[in-house]
């Protein structure tokens, strides 16, 4: 009697150059810059990104980077709260102590910035005329005096 065992699928190999390029890309470099820093051709990057294993590794690198950034943000927030508490307790200025009390009471939230966007269309602005499109201008007829 034969015993059949499934053959384990081998873990896909991702080169060190490609891993370095993915790391540079995740940290904000363009694809061209990342490939140049990692000594990888842009064509090699695009060819590799078609493989599902490489895309999964790239997404994992993005997730690691986001986790690092969130960790740094948490540390910075704790430090800001420590400084605000110190200012609230030890500042000589009454207004600074009051502001720090408000800051700490609001749980270190800042007020949102008001952004004004004007979406009105202004008459007489430039208009694009597509090739082959007719433009008709209507003019008033001159009045004749009798």
Coordinates of N, CA and C in Angstrom, one line a residue:
X1 N 0.8 -1.2 0.0 CA 0.0 0.0 0.0 C 0.9 1.2 0.0
X2 N 0.5 2.2 -0.8 CA 1.4 3.4 -0.9 C 0.8 4.5 0.0
X3 N 1.7 5.2 0.6 CA 1.2 6.4 1.4 C 1.6 7.7 0.7
X4 N 0.6 8.4 0.3 CA 0.8 9.7 -0.4 C 0.8 10.8 0.6
X5 N 1.8 11.6 0.5 CA 1.9 12.8 1.3 C 1.9 14.0 0.4
X6 N 1.2 15.1 0.8 CA 1.3 16.3 0.0 C 2.7 16.9 0.0
X7 N 3.1 17.4 -1.1 CA 4.4 18.0 -1.2 C 4.2 19.5 -0.7
X8 N 5.0 19.8 0.3 CA 4.9 21.2 0.8 C 5.3 22.2 -0.3
X9 N 4.5 23.3 -0.4 CA 4.9 24.3 -1.3 C 6.1 25.1 -0.8
X10 N 7.1 25.3 -1.6 CA 8.3 26.0 -1.1 C 8.0 27.5 -0.9
X11 N 8.7 28.0 0.0 CA 8.5 29.4 0.3 C 9.1 30.2 -0.8
X12 N 8.4 31.1 -1.5 CA 9.0 31.9 -2.6 C 10.2 32.7 -2.1
X13 N 11.2 32.7 -3.0 CA 12.4 33.5 -2.6 C 12.2 34.9 -3.1
X14 N 12.6 35.9 -2.3 CA 12.6 37.3 -2.6 C 14.0 37.8 -2.4
X15 N 14.6 38.3 -3.4 CA 16.0 38.7 -3.3 C 16.2 39.8 -2.3
X16 N 17.4 40.0 -1.9 CA 17.8 41.0 -0.9 C 17.6 42.4 -1.6
X17 N 17.9 42.5 -2.9 CA 17.8 43.8 -3.6 C 16.3 44.2 -3.6
X18 N 15.4 43.2 -3.9 CA 14.0 43.5 -4.0 C 13.5 43.9 -2.6
X19 N 13.9 43.2 -1.6 CA 13.5 43.5 -0.2 C 13.9 45.0 0.1
X20 N 15.2 45.3 -0.2 CA 15.7 46.6 0.1 C 14.9 47.7 -0.7
X21 N 14.6 47.4 -2.0 CA 13.8 48.3 -2.8 C 12.4 48.5 -2.2
X22 N 11.8 47.4 -1.7 CA 10.4 47.5 -1.1 C 10.5 48.4 0.1
X23 N 11.6 48.2 0.9 CA 11.7 49.0 2.2 C 11.9 50.5 1.8
X24 N 12.7 50.8 0.8 CA 12.8 52.2 0.4 C 11.5 52.8 -0.1
X25 N 10.8 52.0 -0.8 CA 9.5 52.4 -1.4 C 8.5 52.7 -0.3
X26 N 8.4 51.8 0.7 CA 7.5 51.9 1.8 C 7.8 53.2 2.6
X27 N 9.1 53.6 2.7 CA 9.5 54.7 3.4 C 9.4 56.0 2.6
X28 N 8.8 56.0 1.5 CA 8.4 57.2 0.8 C 9.2 57.5 -0.5
X29 N 10.1 56.7 -0.9 CA 10.8 56.9 -2.2 C 10.0 56.5 -3.4
X30 N 10.2 57.1 -4.5 CA 9.5 56.7 -5.7 C 10.1 55.3 -6.1
X31 N 9.4 54.7 -7.1 CA 9.8 53.4 -7.5 C 11.2 53.5 -8.1
X32 N 11.4 54.5 -9.0 CA 12.7 54.7 -9.6 C 13.8 54.9 -8.6
X33 N 13.6 55.8 -7.6 CA 14.6 56.1 -6.5 C 14.9 54.8 -5.7
X34 N 13.8 54.1 -5.4 CA 14.0 52.9 -4.6 C 14.8 51.8 -5.3
X35 N 14.5 51.7 -6.6 CA 15.3 50.7 -7.4 C 16.7 51.1 -7.6
X36 N 16.9 52.4 -7.7 CA 18.3 52.9 -7.9 C 19.1 52.7 -6.6
X37 N 18.5 53.0 -5.5 CA 19.2 52.8 -4.2 C 19.5 51.3 -3.9
X38 N 18.6 50.5 -4.4 CA 18.8 49.0 -4.1 C 19.5 48.3 -5.2
X39 N 19.9 49.0 -6.2 CA 20.6 48.4 -7.4 C 19.8 47.4 -8.1
X40 N 18.5 47.8 -8.3 CA 17.5 46.9 -9.0 C 17.0 47.7 -10.2
X41 N 16.7 47.1 -11.3 CA 16.1 47.8 -12.4 C 14.6 48.0 -12.2
X42 N 14.1 49.1 -12.7 CA 12.6 49.3 -12.5 C 11.8 48.2 -13.2
X43 N 12.4 47.7 -14.3 CA 11.7 46.6 -15.0 C 11.6 45.3 -14.1
X44 N 12.7 45.1 -13.3 CA 12.7 44.0 -12.4 C 11.7 44.2 -11.3
X45 N 11.6 45.4 -10.8 CA 10.6 45.8 -9.8 C 9.2 45.4 -10.3
X46 N 8.8 45.9 -11.5 CA 7.5 45.7 -12.0 C 7.2 44.2 -12.3
X47 N 8.2 43.5 -12.8 CA 8.0 42.1 -13.0 C 7.8 41.3 -11.7
X48 N 8.6 41.7 -10.7 CA 8.5 41.0 -9.4 C 7.1 41.3 -8.7
X49 N 6.6 42.5 -8.9 CA 5.3 42.9 -8.3 C 4.1 42.2 -8.8
X50 N 4.3 41.5 -10.0 CA 3.2 40.7 -10.5 C 3.0 39.4 -9.8
X51 N 4.0 39.0 -9.0 CA 4.0 37.7 -8.2 C 3.2 38.0 -6.9
X52 N 2.2 37.1 -6.6 CA 1.4 37.3 -5.4 C 2.3 37.3 -4.1
X53 N 3.3 36.5 -4.1 CA 4.1 36.4 -2.9 C 4.9 37.7 -2.6
X54 N 5.3 38.4 -3.7 CA 6.0 39.6 -3.6 C 5.0 40.7 -3.1
X55 N 3.8 40.7 -3.7 CA 2.8 41.7 -3.3 C 2.5 41.5 -1.8
X56 N 2.4 40.3 -1.3 CA 2.1 40.0 0.1 C 3.3 40.5 1.0
X57 N 4.5 40.3 0.5 CA 5.7 40.8 1.3 C 5.7 42.3 1.3
X58 N 5.3 42.9 0.2 CA 5.2 44.4 0.2 C 4.2 44.9 1.1
X59 N 3.0 44.3 1.2 CA 1.9 44.7 2.1 C 2.4 44.5 3.5
X60 N 3.1 43.4 3.8 CA 3.6 43.2 5.1 C 4.6 44.2 5.5
X61 N 5.5 44.7 4.6 CA 6.4 45.7 4.9 C 5.7 47.0 5.2
X62 N 4.6 47.3 4.4 CA 3.8 48.5 4.7 C 3.2 48.4 6.1
X63 N 2.7 47.3 6.5 CA 2.1 47.1 7.8 C 3.1 47.3 8.9
X64 N 4.3 46.8 8.7 CA 5.4 47.0 9.7 C 5.7 48.5 9.8
X65 N 5.8 49.2 8.7 CA 6.1 50.6 8.7 C 5.0 51.4 9.5
X66 N 3.8 51.1 9.2 CA 2.7 51.8 9.9 C 2.7 51.5 11.4
X67 N 3.0 50.2 11.7 CA 3.1 49.9 13.2 C 4.2 50.7 13.9
X68 N 5.3 50.8 13.2 CA 6.4 51.6 13.7 C 6.0 53.1 13.9
X69 N 5.3 53.6 12.9 CA 4.9 55.0 13.0 C 3.9 55.2 14.1
X70 N 3.0 54.3 14.3 CA 2.0 54.4 15.4 C 2.7 54.3 16.7
X71 N 3.7 53.5 16.8 CA 4.5 53.4 18.1 C 5.2 54.7 18.4
X72 N 5.8 55.3 17.4 CA 6.4 56.6 17.6 C 5.4 57.7 17.9
X73 N 4.2 57.6 17.3 CA 3.2 58.6 17.7 C 2.8 58.5 19.1
X74 N 2.6 57.2 19.6 CA 2.2 57.0 21.0 C 3.3 57.6 21.9
X75 N 4.5 57.3 21.6 CA 5.6 57.9 22.5 C 5.6 59.4 22.5
X76 N 5.4 60.0 21.3 CA 5.4 61.5 21.2 C 4.2 62.0 22.0
X77 N 3.1 61.3 21.9 CA 1.9 61.8 22.6 C 2.1 61.8 24.1
X78 N 2.7 60.7 24.6 CA 3.0 60.6 26.0 C 3.9 61.7 26.5
X79 N 4.9 62.0 25.7 CA 5.9 63.0 26.0 C 5.2 64.4 26.0
X80 N 4.3 64.6 25.0 CA 3.6 65.9 25.0 C 2.7 66.1 26.2
X81 N 2.1 65.0 26.6 CA 1.3 65.1 27.8 C 2.1 65.4 29.1
X82 N 3.3 64.8 29.2 CA 4.2 65.0 30.3 C 4.6 66.5 30.3
X83 N 5.0 67.0 29.2 CA 5.4 68.4 29.1 C 4.2 69.3 29.5
X84 N 3.0 69.0 29.0 CA 1.9 69.8 29.3 C 1.5 69.8 30.8
X85 N 1.7 68.7 31.4 CA 1.4 68.6 32.8 C 2.4 69.4 33.6
X86 N 3.7 69.3 33.2 CA 4.7 70.1 33.8 C 4.5 71.5 33.7
X87 N 4.1 72.0 32.5 CA 3.8 73.4 32.3 C 2.6 73.8 33.1
X88 N 1.6 73.0 33.2 CA 0.4 73.3 34.0 C 0.7 73.5 35.5
X89 N 1.6 72.7 36.0 CA 1.9 72.7 37.4 C 3.0 73.8 37.7
X90 N 3.9 74.1 36.8 CA 5.1 74.9 37.2 C 5.2 76.2 36.4
X91 N 4.3 76.5 35.5 CA 4.5 77.7 34.7 C 4.2 78.9 35.6
X92 N 4.9 80.0 35.3 CA 4.7 81.2 36.1 C 3.5 82.0 35.5
X93 N 3.2 81.8 34.2 CA 2.1 82.6 33.6 C 0.8 81.9 33.9
X94 N -0.2 82.7 34.3 CA -1.5 82.1 34.6 C -2.2 81.7 33.3
X95 N -1.9 82.4 32.2 CA -2.6 82.0 30.9 C -2.0 80.7 30.4
X96 N -0.7 80.4 30.6 CA -0.1 79.2 30.1 C -0.7 78.0 31.0
X97 N -0.8 78.2 32.3 CA -1.4 77.2 33.1 C -2.8 76.9 32.7
X98 N -3.6 77.9 32.3 CA -5.0 77.7 31.9 C -5.0 77.0 30.6
X99 N -4.2 77.4 29.6 CA -4.1 76.7 28.3 C -3.8 75.2 28.5
X100 N -2.8 74.9 29.3 CA -2.4 73.5 29.6 C -3.5 72.7 30.2
X101 N -4.3 73.4 31.1 CA -5.4 72.7 31.7 C -6.5 72.4 30.7
X102 N -6.7 73.3 29.8 CA -7.7 73.1 28.7 C -7.2 72.0 27.8
X103 N -5.9 72.0 27.5 CA -5.3 71.0 26.6 C -5.4 69.6 27.2
X104 N -5.1 69.5 28.5 CA -5.2 68.2 29.1 C -6.7 67.7 29.3
X105 N -7.5 68.7 29.5 CA -9.0 68.3 29.7 C -9.6 67.9 28.4
X106 N -9.0 68.4 27.3 CA -9.5 68.0 25.9 C -8.8 66.7 25.5
X107 N -8.0 66.1 26.3 CA -7.3 64.8 26.0 C -6.4 65.0 24.8
X108 N -5.7 66.2 24.8 CA -4.7 66.5 23.8 C -5.2 66.6 22.4
X109 N -6.5 66.9 22.2 CA -7.1 67.0 20.9 C -7.0 68.5 20.4
X110 N -6.6 68.7 19.2 CA -6.5 70.0 18.6 C -7.8 70.3 17.9
X111 N -8.2 71.5 17.8 CA -9.4 71.9 17.1 C -9.1 71.7 15.6
X112 N -10.1 71.3 14.8 CA -9.9 71.1 13.4 C -9.7 72.5 12.7
X113 N -9.0 72.4 11.6 CA -8.7 73.6 10.8 C -9.8 73.8 9.9
X114 N -10.3 75.0 9.8 CA -11.4 75.4 8.9 C -10.8 75.7 7.5
X115 N -11.2 74.9 6.5 CA -10.7 75.1 5.2 C -11.8 75.6 4.3
X116 N -11.7 76.7 3.6 CA -12.7 77.3 2.8 C -12.4 76.9 1.3
X117 N -13.3 76.3 0.7 CA -13.2 75.9 -0.7 C -14.3 76.6 -1.5
X118 N -13.9 77.4 -2.4 CA -14.9 78.1 -3.2 C -15.1 77.4 -4.5
X119 N -16.3 76.8 -4.7 CA -16.6 76.0 -5.9 C -17.4 76.7 -6.9
X120 N -17.6 78.0 -6.7 CA -18.4 78.7 -7.7 C -17.6 78.8 -9.0
X121 N -18.4 78.9 -10.1 CA -17.8 79.1 -11.4 C -17.9 80.6 -11.7
X122 N -16.8 81.1 -12.1 CA -16.7 82.5 -12.4 C -16.9 82.7 -13.9
X123 N -17.9 83.6 -14.3 CA -18.2 83.8 -15.7 C -17.0 84.5 -16.4
X124 N -16.7 84.2 -17.6 CA -15.6 84.8 -18.3 C -14.3 84.1 -18.1
X125 N -14.4 82.9 -17.5 CA -13.1 82.2 -17.3 C -12.8 81.4 -18.6
X126 N -11.6 80.9 -18.6 CA -11.1 80.1 -19.8 C -12.0 78.9 -19.9
X127 N -12.4 78.6 -21.2 CA -13.1 77.4 -21.5 C -12.4 76.6 -22.5
X128 N -12.3 75.3 -22.4 CA -11.6 74.5 -23.3 C -12.5 74.1 -24.5
X129 N -12.1 74.3 -25.7 CA -12.8 74.0 -26.9 C -12.2 72.7 -27.5
X130 N -12.9 71.6 -27.5 CA -12.4 70.4 -28.1 C -12.2 70.5 -29.6
X131 N -11.3 69.8 -30.1 CA -11.0 69.8 -31.6 C -12.3 69.4 -32.3
X132 N -12.6 70.2 -33.3 CA -13.8 69.9 -34.2 C -15.1 70.5 -33.6
X133 N -15.0 71.1 -32.4 CA -16.2 71.6 -31.8 C -16.5 73.0 -32.3
X134 N -17.7 73.3 -32.6 CA -18.1 74.6 -33.1 C -18.4 75.6 -32.0
X135 N -18.0 76.8 -32.2 CA -18.3 77.8 -31.2 C -19.1 78.9 -31.9
X136 N -20.3 79.1 -31.2 CA -21.2 80.1 -31.8 C -21.2 81.3 -30.9
X137 N -21.0 82.5 -31.4 CA -21.0 83.7 -30.6 C -22.3 84.5 -31.1
X138 N -23.1 84.9 -30.1 CA -24.3 85.6 -30.4 C -24.0 87.1 -30.1
X139 N -24.3 87.9 -31.1 CA -24.1 89.4 -30.9 C -25.4 90.1 -31.1
X140 N -25.5 91.2 -30.5 CA -26.7 92.0 -30.6 C -26.7 92.7 -32.0
X141 N -27.9 92.7 -32.6 CA -28.0 93.5 -33.9 C -27.9 95.0 -33.6
X142 N -27.3 95.7 -34.4 CA -27.3 97.2 -34.2 C -28.6 97.8 -34.4
X143 N -29.0 98.7 -33.6 CA -30.4 99.4 -33.8 C -30.3 100.5 -34.8
X144 N -31.2 100.5 -35.7 CA -31.3 101.5 -36.7 C -32.2 102.6 -36.3
X145 N -31.9 103.8 -36.4 CA -32.8 104.9 -36.1 C -33.6 105.3 -37.3
X146 N -34.8 105.6 -37.1 CA -35.7 105.9 -38.2 C -36.1 107.4 -38.2

